Coordinates of C-alpha atoms and ligand atoms in Angstrom, one line a residue:
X1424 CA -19.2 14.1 4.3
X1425 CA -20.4 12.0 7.3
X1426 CA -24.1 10.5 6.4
X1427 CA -26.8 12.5 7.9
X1428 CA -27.6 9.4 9.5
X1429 CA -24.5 9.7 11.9
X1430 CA -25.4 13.2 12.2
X1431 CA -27.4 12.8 15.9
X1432 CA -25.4 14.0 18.7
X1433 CA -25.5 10.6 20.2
X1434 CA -23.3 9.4 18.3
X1435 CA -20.7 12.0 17.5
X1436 CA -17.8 12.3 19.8
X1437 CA -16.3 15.9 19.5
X1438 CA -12.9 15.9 19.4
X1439 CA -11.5 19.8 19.3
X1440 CA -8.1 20.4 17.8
X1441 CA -7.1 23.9 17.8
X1442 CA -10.6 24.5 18.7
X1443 CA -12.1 22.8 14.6
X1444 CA -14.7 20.4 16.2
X1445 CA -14.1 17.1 13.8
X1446 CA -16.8 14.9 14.4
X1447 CA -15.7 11.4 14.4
X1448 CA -18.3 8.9 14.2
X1449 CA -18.4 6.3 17.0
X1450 CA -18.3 2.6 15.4
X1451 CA -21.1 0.7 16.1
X1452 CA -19.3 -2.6 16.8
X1453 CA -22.3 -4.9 16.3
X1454 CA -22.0 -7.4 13.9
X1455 CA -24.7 -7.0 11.2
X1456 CA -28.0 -7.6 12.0
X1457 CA -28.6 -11.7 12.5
X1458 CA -24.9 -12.6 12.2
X1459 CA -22.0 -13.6 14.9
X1460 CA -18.6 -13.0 15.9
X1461 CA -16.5 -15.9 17.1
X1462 CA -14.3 -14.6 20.0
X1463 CA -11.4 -17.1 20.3
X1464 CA -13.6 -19.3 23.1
X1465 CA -16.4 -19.2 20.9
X1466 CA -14.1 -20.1 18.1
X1467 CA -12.7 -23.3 20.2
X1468 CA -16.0 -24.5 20.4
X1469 CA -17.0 -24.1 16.5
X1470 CA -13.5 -25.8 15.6
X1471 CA -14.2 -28.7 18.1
X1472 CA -17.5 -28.9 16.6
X1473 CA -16.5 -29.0 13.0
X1474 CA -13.3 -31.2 14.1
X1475 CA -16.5 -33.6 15.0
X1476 CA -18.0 -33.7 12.1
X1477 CA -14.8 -33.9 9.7
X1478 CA -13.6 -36.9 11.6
X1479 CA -17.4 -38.6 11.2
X1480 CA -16.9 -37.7 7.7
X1481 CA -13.4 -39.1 7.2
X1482 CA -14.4 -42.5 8.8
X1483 CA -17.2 -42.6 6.1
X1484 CA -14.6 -41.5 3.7
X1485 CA -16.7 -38.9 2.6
X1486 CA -14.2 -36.3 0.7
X1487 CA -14.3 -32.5 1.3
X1488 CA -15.4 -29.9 -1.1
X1489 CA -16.3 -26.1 -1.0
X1490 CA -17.7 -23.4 -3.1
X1491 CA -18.3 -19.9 -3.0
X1492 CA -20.7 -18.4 -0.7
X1493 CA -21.9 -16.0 -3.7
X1494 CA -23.9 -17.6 -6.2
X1495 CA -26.3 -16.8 -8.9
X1496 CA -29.7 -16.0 -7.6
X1497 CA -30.8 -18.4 -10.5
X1498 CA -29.5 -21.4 -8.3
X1499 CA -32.8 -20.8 -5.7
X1500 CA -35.7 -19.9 -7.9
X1501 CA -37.8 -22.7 -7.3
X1502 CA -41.4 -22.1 -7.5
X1503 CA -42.7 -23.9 -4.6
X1504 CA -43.0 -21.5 -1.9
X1505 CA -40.3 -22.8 0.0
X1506 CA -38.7 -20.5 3.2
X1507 CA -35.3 -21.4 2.1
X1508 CA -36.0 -19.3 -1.3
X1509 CA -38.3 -16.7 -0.3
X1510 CA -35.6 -15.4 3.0
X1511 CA -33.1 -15.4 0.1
X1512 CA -30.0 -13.3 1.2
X1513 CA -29.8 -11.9 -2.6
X1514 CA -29.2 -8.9 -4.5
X1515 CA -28.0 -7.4 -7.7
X1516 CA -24.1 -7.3 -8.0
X1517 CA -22.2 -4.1 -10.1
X1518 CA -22.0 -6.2 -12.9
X1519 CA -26.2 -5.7 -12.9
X1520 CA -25.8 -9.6 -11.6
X1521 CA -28.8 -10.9 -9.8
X1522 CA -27.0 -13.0 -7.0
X1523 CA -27.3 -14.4 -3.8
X1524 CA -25.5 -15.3 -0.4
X1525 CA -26.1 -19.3 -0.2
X1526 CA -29.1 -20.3 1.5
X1527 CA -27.8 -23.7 1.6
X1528 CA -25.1 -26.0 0.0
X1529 CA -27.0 -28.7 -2.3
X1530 CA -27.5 -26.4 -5.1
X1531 CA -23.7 -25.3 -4.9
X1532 CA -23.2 -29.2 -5.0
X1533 CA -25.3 -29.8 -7.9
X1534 CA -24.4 -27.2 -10.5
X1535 CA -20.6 -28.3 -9.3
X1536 CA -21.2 -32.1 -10.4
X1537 CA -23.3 -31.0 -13.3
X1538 CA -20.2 -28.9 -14.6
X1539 CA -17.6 -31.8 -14.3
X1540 CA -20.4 -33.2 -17.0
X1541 CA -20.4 -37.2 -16.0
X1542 CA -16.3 -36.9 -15.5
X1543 CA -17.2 -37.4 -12.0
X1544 CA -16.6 -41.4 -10.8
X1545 CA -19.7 -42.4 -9.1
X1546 CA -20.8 -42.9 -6.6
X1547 CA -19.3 -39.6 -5.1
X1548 CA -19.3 -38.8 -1.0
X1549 CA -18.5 -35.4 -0.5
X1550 CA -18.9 -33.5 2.9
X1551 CA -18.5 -29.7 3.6
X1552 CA -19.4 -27.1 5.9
X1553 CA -20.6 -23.7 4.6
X1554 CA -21.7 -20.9 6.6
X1555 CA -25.5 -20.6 5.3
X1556 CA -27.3 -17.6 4.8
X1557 CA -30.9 -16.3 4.8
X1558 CA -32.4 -12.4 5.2
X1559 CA -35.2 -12.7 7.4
X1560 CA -37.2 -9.9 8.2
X1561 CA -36.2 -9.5 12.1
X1562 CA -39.3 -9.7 13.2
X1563 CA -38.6 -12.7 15.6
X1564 CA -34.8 -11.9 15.8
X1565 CA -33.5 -14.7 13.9
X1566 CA -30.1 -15.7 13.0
X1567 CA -29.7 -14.8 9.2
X1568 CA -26.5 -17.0 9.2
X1569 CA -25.3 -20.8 10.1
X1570 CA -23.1 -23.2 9.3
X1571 CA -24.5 -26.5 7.9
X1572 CA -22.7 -29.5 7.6
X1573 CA -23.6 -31.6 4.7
X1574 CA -23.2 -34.7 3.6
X1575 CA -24.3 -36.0 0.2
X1576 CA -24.2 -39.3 -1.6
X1577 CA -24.4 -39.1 -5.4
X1578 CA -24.9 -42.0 -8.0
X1579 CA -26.3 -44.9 -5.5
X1580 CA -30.2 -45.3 -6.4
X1581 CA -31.2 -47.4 -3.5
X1582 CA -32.1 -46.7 0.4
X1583 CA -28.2 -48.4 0.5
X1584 CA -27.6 -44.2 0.4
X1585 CA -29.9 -43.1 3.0
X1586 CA -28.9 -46.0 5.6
X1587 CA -25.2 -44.6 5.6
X1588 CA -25.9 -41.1 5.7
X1589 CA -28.3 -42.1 9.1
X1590 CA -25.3 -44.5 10.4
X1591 CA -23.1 -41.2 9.8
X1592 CA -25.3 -38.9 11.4
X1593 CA -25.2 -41.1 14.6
X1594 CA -22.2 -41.8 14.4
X1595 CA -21.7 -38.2 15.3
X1596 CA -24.4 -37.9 18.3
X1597 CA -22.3 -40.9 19.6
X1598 CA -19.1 -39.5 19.6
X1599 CA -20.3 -36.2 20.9
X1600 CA -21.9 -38.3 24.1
X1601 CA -25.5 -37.8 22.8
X1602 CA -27.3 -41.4 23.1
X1603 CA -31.0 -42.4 21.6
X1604 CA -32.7 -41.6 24.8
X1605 CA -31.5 -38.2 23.6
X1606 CA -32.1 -38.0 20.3
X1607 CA -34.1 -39.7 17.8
X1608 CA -34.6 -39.7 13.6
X1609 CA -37.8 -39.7 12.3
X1610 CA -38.1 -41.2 8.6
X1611 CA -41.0 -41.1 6.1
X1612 CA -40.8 -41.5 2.4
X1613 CA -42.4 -38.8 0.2
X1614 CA -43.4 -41.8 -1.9
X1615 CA -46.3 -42.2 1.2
X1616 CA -47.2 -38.5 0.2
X1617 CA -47.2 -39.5 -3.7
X1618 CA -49.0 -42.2 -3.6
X1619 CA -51.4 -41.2 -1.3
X1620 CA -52.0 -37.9 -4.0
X1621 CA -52.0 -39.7 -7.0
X1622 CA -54.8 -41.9 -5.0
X1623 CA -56.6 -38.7 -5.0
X1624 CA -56.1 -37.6 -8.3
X1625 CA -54.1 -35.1 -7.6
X1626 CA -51.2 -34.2 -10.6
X1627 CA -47.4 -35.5 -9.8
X1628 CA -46.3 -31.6 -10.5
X1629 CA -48.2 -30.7 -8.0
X1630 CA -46.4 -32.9 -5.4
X1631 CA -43.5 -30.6 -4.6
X1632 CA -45.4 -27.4 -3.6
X1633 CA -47.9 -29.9 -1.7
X1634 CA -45.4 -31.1 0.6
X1635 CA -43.9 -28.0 0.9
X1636 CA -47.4 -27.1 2.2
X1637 CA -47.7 -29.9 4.2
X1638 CA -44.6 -28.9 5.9
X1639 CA -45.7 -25.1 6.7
X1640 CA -48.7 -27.2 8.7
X1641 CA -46.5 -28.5 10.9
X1642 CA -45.6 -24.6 12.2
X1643 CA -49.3 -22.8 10.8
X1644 CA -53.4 -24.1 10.9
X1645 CA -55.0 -25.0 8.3
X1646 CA -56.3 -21.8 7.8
X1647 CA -53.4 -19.7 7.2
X1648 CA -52.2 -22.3 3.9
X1649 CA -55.9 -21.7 2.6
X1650 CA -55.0 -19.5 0.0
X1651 CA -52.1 -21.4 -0.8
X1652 CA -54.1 -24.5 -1.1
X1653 CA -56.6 -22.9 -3.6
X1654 CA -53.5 -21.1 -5.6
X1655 CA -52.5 -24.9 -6.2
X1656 CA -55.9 -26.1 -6.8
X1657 CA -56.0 -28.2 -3.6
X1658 CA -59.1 -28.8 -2.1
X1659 CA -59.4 -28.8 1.8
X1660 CA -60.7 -32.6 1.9
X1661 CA -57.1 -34.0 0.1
X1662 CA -54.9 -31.7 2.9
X1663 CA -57.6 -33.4 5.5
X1664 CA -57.2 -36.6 4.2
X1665 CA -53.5 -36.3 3.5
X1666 CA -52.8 -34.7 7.3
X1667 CA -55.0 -38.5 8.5
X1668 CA -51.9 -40.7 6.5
X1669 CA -49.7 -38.5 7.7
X1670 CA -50.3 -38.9 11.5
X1671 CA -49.2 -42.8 10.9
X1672 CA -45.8 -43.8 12.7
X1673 CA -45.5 -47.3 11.9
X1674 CA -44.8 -49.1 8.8
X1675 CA -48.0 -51.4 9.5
X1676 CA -50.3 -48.3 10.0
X1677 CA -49.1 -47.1 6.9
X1678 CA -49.0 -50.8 5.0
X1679 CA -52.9 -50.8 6.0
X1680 CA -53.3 -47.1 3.7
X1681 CA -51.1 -47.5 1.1
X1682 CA -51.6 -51.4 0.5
X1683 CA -48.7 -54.4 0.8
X1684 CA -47.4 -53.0 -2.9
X1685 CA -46.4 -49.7 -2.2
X1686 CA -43.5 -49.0 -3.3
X1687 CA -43.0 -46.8 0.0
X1688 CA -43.5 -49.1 2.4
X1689 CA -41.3 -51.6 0.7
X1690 CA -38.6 -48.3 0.8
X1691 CA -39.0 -48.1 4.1
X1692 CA -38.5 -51.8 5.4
X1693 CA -35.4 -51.8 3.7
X1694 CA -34.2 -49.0 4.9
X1695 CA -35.5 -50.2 8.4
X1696 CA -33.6 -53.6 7.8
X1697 CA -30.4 -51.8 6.6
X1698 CA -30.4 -49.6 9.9
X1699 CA -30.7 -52.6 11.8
X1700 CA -27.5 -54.1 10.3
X1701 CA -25.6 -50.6 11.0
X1702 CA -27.0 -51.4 14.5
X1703 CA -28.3 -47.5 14.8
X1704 CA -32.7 -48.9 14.6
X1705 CA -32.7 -48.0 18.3
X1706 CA -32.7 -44.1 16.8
X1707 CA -35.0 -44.4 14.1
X1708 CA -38.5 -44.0 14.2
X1709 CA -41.1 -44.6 11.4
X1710 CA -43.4 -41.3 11.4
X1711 CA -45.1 -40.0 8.4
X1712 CA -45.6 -36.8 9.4
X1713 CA -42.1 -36.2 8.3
X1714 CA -41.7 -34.0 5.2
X1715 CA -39.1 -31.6 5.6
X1716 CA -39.3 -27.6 4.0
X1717 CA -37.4 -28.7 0.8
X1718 CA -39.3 -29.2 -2.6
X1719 CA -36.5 -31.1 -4.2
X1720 CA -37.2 -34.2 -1.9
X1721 CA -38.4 -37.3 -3.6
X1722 CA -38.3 -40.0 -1.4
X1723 CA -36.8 -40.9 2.2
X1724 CA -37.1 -37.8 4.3
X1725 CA -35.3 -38.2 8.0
X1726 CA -34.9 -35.8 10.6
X1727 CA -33.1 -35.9 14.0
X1728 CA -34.6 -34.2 17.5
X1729 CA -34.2 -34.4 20.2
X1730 CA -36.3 -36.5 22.6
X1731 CA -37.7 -34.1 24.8
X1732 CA -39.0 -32.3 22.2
X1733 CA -37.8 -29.0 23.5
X1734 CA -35.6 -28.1 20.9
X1735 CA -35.9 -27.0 17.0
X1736 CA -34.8 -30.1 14.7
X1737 CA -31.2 -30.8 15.1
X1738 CA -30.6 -31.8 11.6
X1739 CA -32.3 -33.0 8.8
X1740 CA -32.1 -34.9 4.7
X1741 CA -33.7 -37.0 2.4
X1742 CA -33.1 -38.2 -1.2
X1743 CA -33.9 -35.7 -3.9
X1744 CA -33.5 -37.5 -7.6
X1745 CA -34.6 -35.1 -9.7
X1746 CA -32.7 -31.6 -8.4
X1747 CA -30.0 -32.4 -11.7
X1748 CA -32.9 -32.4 -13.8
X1749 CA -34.4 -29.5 -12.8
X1750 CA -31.1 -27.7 -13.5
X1751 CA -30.7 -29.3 -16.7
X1752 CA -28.4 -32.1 -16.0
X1753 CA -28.2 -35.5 -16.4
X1754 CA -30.6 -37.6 -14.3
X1755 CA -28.6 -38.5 -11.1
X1756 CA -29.8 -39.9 -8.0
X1757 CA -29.0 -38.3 -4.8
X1758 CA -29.5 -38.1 -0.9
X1759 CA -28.0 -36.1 1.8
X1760 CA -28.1 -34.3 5.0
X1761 CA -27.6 -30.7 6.3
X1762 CA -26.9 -30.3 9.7
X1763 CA -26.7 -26.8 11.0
X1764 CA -24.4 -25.4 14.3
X1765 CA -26.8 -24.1 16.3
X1766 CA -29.8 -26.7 17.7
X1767 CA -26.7 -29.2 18.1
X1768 CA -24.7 -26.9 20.5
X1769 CA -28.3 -26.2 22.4
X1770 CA -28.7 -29.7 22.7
X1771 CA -25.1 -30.5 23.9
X1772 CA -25.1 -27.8 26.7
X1773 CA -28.4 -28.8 27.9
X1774 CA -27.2 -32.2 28.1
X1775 CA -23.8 -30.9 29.8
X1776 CA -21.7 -33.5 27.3
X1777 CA -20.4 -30.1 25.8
X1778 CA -16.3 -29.7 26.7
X1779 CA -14.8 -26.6 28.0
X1780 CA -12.4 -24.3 25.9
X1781 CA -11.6 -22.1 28.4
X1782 CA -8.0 -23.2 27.9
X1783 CA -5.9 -21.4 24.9
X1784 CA -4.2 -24.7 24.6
X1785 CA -0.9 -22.8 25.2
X1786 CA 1.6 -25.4 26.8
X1787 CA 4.1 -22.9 27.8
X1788 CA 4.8 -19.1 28.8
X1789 CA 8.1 -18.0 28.4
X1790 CA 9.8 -14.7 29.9
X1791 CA 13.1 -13.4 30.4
X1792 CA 13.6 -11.5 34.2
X1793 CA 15.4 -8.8 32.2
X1794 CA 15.7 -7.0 28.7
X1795 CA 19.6 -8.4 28.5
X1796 CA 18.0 -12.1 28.8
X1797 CA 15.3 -11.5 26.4
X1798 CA 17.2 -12.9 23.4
X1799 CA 17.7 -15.8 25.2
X1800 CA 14.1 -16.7 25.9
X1801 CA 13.7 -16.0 22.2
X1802 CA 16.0 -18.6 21.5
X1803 CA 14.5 -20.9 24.4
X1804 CA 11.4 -20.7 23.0
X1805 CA 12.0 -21.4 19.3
X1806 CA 13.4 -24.4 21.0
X1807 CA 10.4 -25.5 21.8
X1808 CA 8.5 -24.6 19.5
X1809 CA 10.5 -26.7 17.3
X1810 CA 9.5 -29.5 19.6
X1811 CA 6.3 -29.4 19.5
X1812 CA 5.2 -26.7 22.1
X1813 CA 2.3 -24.4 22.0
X1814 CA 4.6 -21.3 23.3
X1815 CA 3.8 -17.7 24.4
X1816 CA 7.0 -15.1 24.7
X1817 CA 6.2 -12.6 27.0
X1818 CA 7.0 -9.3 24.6
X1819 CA 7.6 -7.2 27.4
X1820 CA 9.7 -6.6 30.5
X1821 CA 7.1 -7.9 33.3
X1822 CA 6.9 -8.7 36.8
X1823 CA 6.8 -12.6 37.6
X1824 CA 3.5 -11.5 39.1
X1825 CA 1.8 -10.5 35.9
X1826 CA 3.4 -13.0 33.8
X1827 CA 2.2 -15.9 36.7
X1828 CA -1.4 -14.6 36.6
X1829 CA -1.3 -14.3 32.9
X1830 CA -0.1 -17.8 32.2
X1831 CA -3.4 -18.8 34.6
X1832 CA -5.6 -16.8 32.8
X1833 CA -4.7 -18.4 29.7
X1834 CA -4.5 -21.6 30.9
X1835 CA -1.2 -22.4 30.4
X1836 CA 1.0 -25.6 31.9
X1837 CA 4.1 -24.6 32.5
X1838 CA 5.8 -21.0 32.8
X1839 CA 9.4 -20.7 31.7
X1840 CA 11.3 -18.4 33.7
X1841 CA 15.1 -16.8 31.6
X1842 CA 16.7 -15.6 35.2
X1843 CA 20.6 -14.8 35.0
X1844 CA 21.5 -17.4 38.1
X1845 CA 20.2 -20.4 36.7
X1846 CA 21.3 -18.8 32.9
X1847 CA 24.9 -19.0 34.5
X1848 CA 24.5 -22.4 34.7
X1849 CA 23.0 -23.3 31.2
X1850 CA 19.6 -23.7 32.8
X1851 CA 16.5 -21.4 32.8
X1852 CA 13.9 -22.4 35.7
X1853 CA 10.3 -24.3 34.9
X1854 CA 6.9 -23.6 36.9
X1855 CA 4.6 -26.3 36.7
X1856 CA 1.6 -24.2 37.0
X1857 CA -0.4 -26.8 38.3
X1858 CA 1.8 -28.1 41.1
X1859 CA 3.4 -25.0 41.4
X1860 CA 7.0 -26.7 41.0
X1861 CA 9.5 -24.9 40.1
X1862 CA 12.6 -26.8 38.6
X1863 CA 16.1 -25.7 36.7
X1864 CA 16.3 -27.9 33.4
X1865 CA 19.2 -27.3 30.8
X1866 CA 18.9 -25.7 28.1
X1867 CA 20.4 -28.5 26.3
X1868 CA 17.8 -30.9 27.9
X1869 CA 14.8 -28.6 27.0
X1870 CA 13.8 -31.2 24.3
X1871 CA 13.8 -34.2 26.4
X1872 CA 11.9 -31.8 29.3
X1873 CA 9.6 -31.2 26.2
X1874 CA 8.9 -34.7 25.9
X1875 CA 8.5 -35.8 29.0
X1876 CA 5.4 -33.2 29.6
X1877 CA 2.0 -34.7 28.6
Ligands
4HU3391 O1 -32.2 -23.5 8.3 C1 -32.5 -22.5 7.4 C2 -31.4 -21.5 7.4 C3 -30.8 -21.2 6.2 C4 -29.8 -20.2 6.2 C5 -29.5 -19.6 7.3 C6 -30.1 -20.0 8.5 BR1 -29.7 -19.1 10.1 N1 -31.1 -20.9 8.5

């Protein structure tokens, strides 16, 4: 039975045989709500994108991993209020299993390192590039999915971490033709935040959800956190007085607050003097405002934007020391990025540095000028293929006219042509679709021809 739901005359087309009416529902070929389809163009782009990133990775030998995009829902209940756990994408499977589409890849990471059980070598740098999921009420039309790459650093204690994951991330805007007037990368410590609570008196396990807060200010007033505050005991003079540090965005400004022994500041000038020596300081700023969404943080925080501060941030990390813990592990220090596909694309066609793919990348279109030759192109084209050629056999008997206008709609740089004159003489007959040449090559010599192309 067809769901009442598909009932409505709109969307049943009647289609009478021998006069039965069989309703046959009409697809609705949206994706679901919030997610994409990639469209071969639109898949160019994402594998150019994520060709970037792998190659970024690869020159910081970071290694590849990936996990499932199901896990349990137990991987995300963190008390602290955070977006990230309360959009989670999660339900209860038909084995009565409370799981959850990934929200993002750290926890995936962790519970992965914690089961190897210390048979991991450390330090580890693993990369990957999950699509990321979240169910938010549409009320603004969000995306519900993305993919984020991250890169994590496990084992290394010091800012030594946190200065290559920043030389990685630019590393990336450079090859991608994004400069420092373009984008920048705040970086705060949540040590500024600590120490700056524990000044006020305020208990360390109350740290997390606190910046989480702070965070939220960044998008909400004061006002609309009031509850929260008072649900964590927080009284309106520490956010006040917390928001005041936090407008600092200069290691001196925060050096006069926190005093010439805080352990922060002497974080951040390292971290400031390791960036210089990566020669990426022109794109990192000092500014305490940072926090980032994420309550497993526990010290650097950095995020990228971009300059003109019109977009969302492209990308963001930090260290977070203590996530292993909080799952039980081992204690195991631990920083990393995420870095999702959207903002990044924005920023690249905004700044026009983003290539076209508009071409299928086909080198060559091959048809025979009747069904007796089309063996032959087979055989032509296998021929190339086997040398190296990107080749599309026309499958049908066609005009030269569809198959020219075909091989331009698809980009393609040369059209080979299987016509029983030149096949007489061992030779089929090369377009260059660009010049519009037309040579006879031998058959033979098709592997030489192959190599001579560009
Ligand atoms: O950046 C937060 C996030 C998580 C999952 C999916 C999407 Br879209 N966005």
């Amino acid at each position: 039975r067809v769901s009442s739901a598909v009932q409505d005359k709109d969307t049943i087309a009647k289609s009478s045989k021998k006069g039965k009416t069989k309703p046959v529902v009409k697809l609705d070929t949206n994706p679901p709500k919030g997610t994409r389809d990639f469209y071969p163009e639109d898949m160019r782009l994402r594998t150019w994108l994520f060709d970037q990133w792998r190659a970024v990775a690869k020159t910081y030998s970071f290694l590849e991993y990936d996990a499932p995009v199901l896990e349990s829902e137990s991987l995300y209940t963190r008390k602290a209020g955070e977006e990230v756990t309360q959009q989670l994408y999660n339900f209860v499977d038909k084995g009565d299993r409370a799981v959850a589409l990934r929200p993002e890849m750290t926890p995936s990471l962790a519970r992965m390192v914690m089961a190897k059980k210390g048979g991991l070598p450390l330090p580890l740098k693993w990369f990957s590039i999950p699509q990321c999921w979240r169910y938010e009420r549409m009320t603004r039309g969000r995306r519900r999915e993305h993919f984020q790459w991250n890169m994590d650093i496990w084992g290394i204690a010091g800012v030594e971490a946190e200065a290559d994951l920043l030389s990685a991330m630019v590393a990336f805007f450079k090859r991608v033709g994004l400069t420092s007037e373009d984008v920048g990368i705040k970086v705060n410590s949540r040590l500024v935040i600590a120490e700056v609570l524990t000044e006020l008196g305020i208990p360390e396990d109350k740290f997390a959800a606190t910046c989480v807060l702070i965070d939220k200010l960044e998008k909400v007033p004061l006002d609309a956190i009031q509850g929260d505050l008072e649900e964590l005991g927080l009284d309106r003079s520490v956010i006040e007085q917390l928001t005041q540090v936090l407008t600092n965005n200069s290691i001196e400004g925060l050096e006069e607050t926190l005093g010439p022994d805080s352990e922060a500041i002497q974080e951040l000038k390292k971290l400031v003097e390791l960036c210089e020596a990566y020669g990426i300081d022109d794109w990192i700023l000092i500014d305490a405002s940072v926090i980032r969404g994420l309550a497993y943080y526990t010290g650097i925080v950095f995020e990228a934007f971009d300059r003109k501060g019109v977009l969302r941030a492209i990308a963001g990390g930090g260290r977070y020391d203590k996530l292993l813990e909080t799952f039980g592990g081992d204690p195991t220090p631990a920083a990393g990025f995420g870095f999702g596909d959207a903002v990044i694309v924005e920023l690249l066609k905004e700044r026009n540095v983003l290539p076209s793919f508009e071409s299928s990348g086909t080198d060559t279109v091959i048809f025979a000028m009747n069904q007796d030759l089309y063996k032959v192109a087979l055989g032509v084209a296998t021929t190339l293929r086997e040398n190296g050629q990107s080749v599309d056999v026309v499958l049908e008997q066609k005009k030269p006219k569809w198959v020219f206008k075909h091989s331009d709609r698809i980009g393609a740089k040369y059209c080979v042509i299987v016509a029983p004159d030149e096949y007489e003489n061992g030779q089929v007959s090369v377009k260059d679709l660009e010049s519009g040449e037309q040579t006879a090559v031998m058959i033979d010599a098709l592997p030489e021809w192959v190599q001579g192309t560009d």
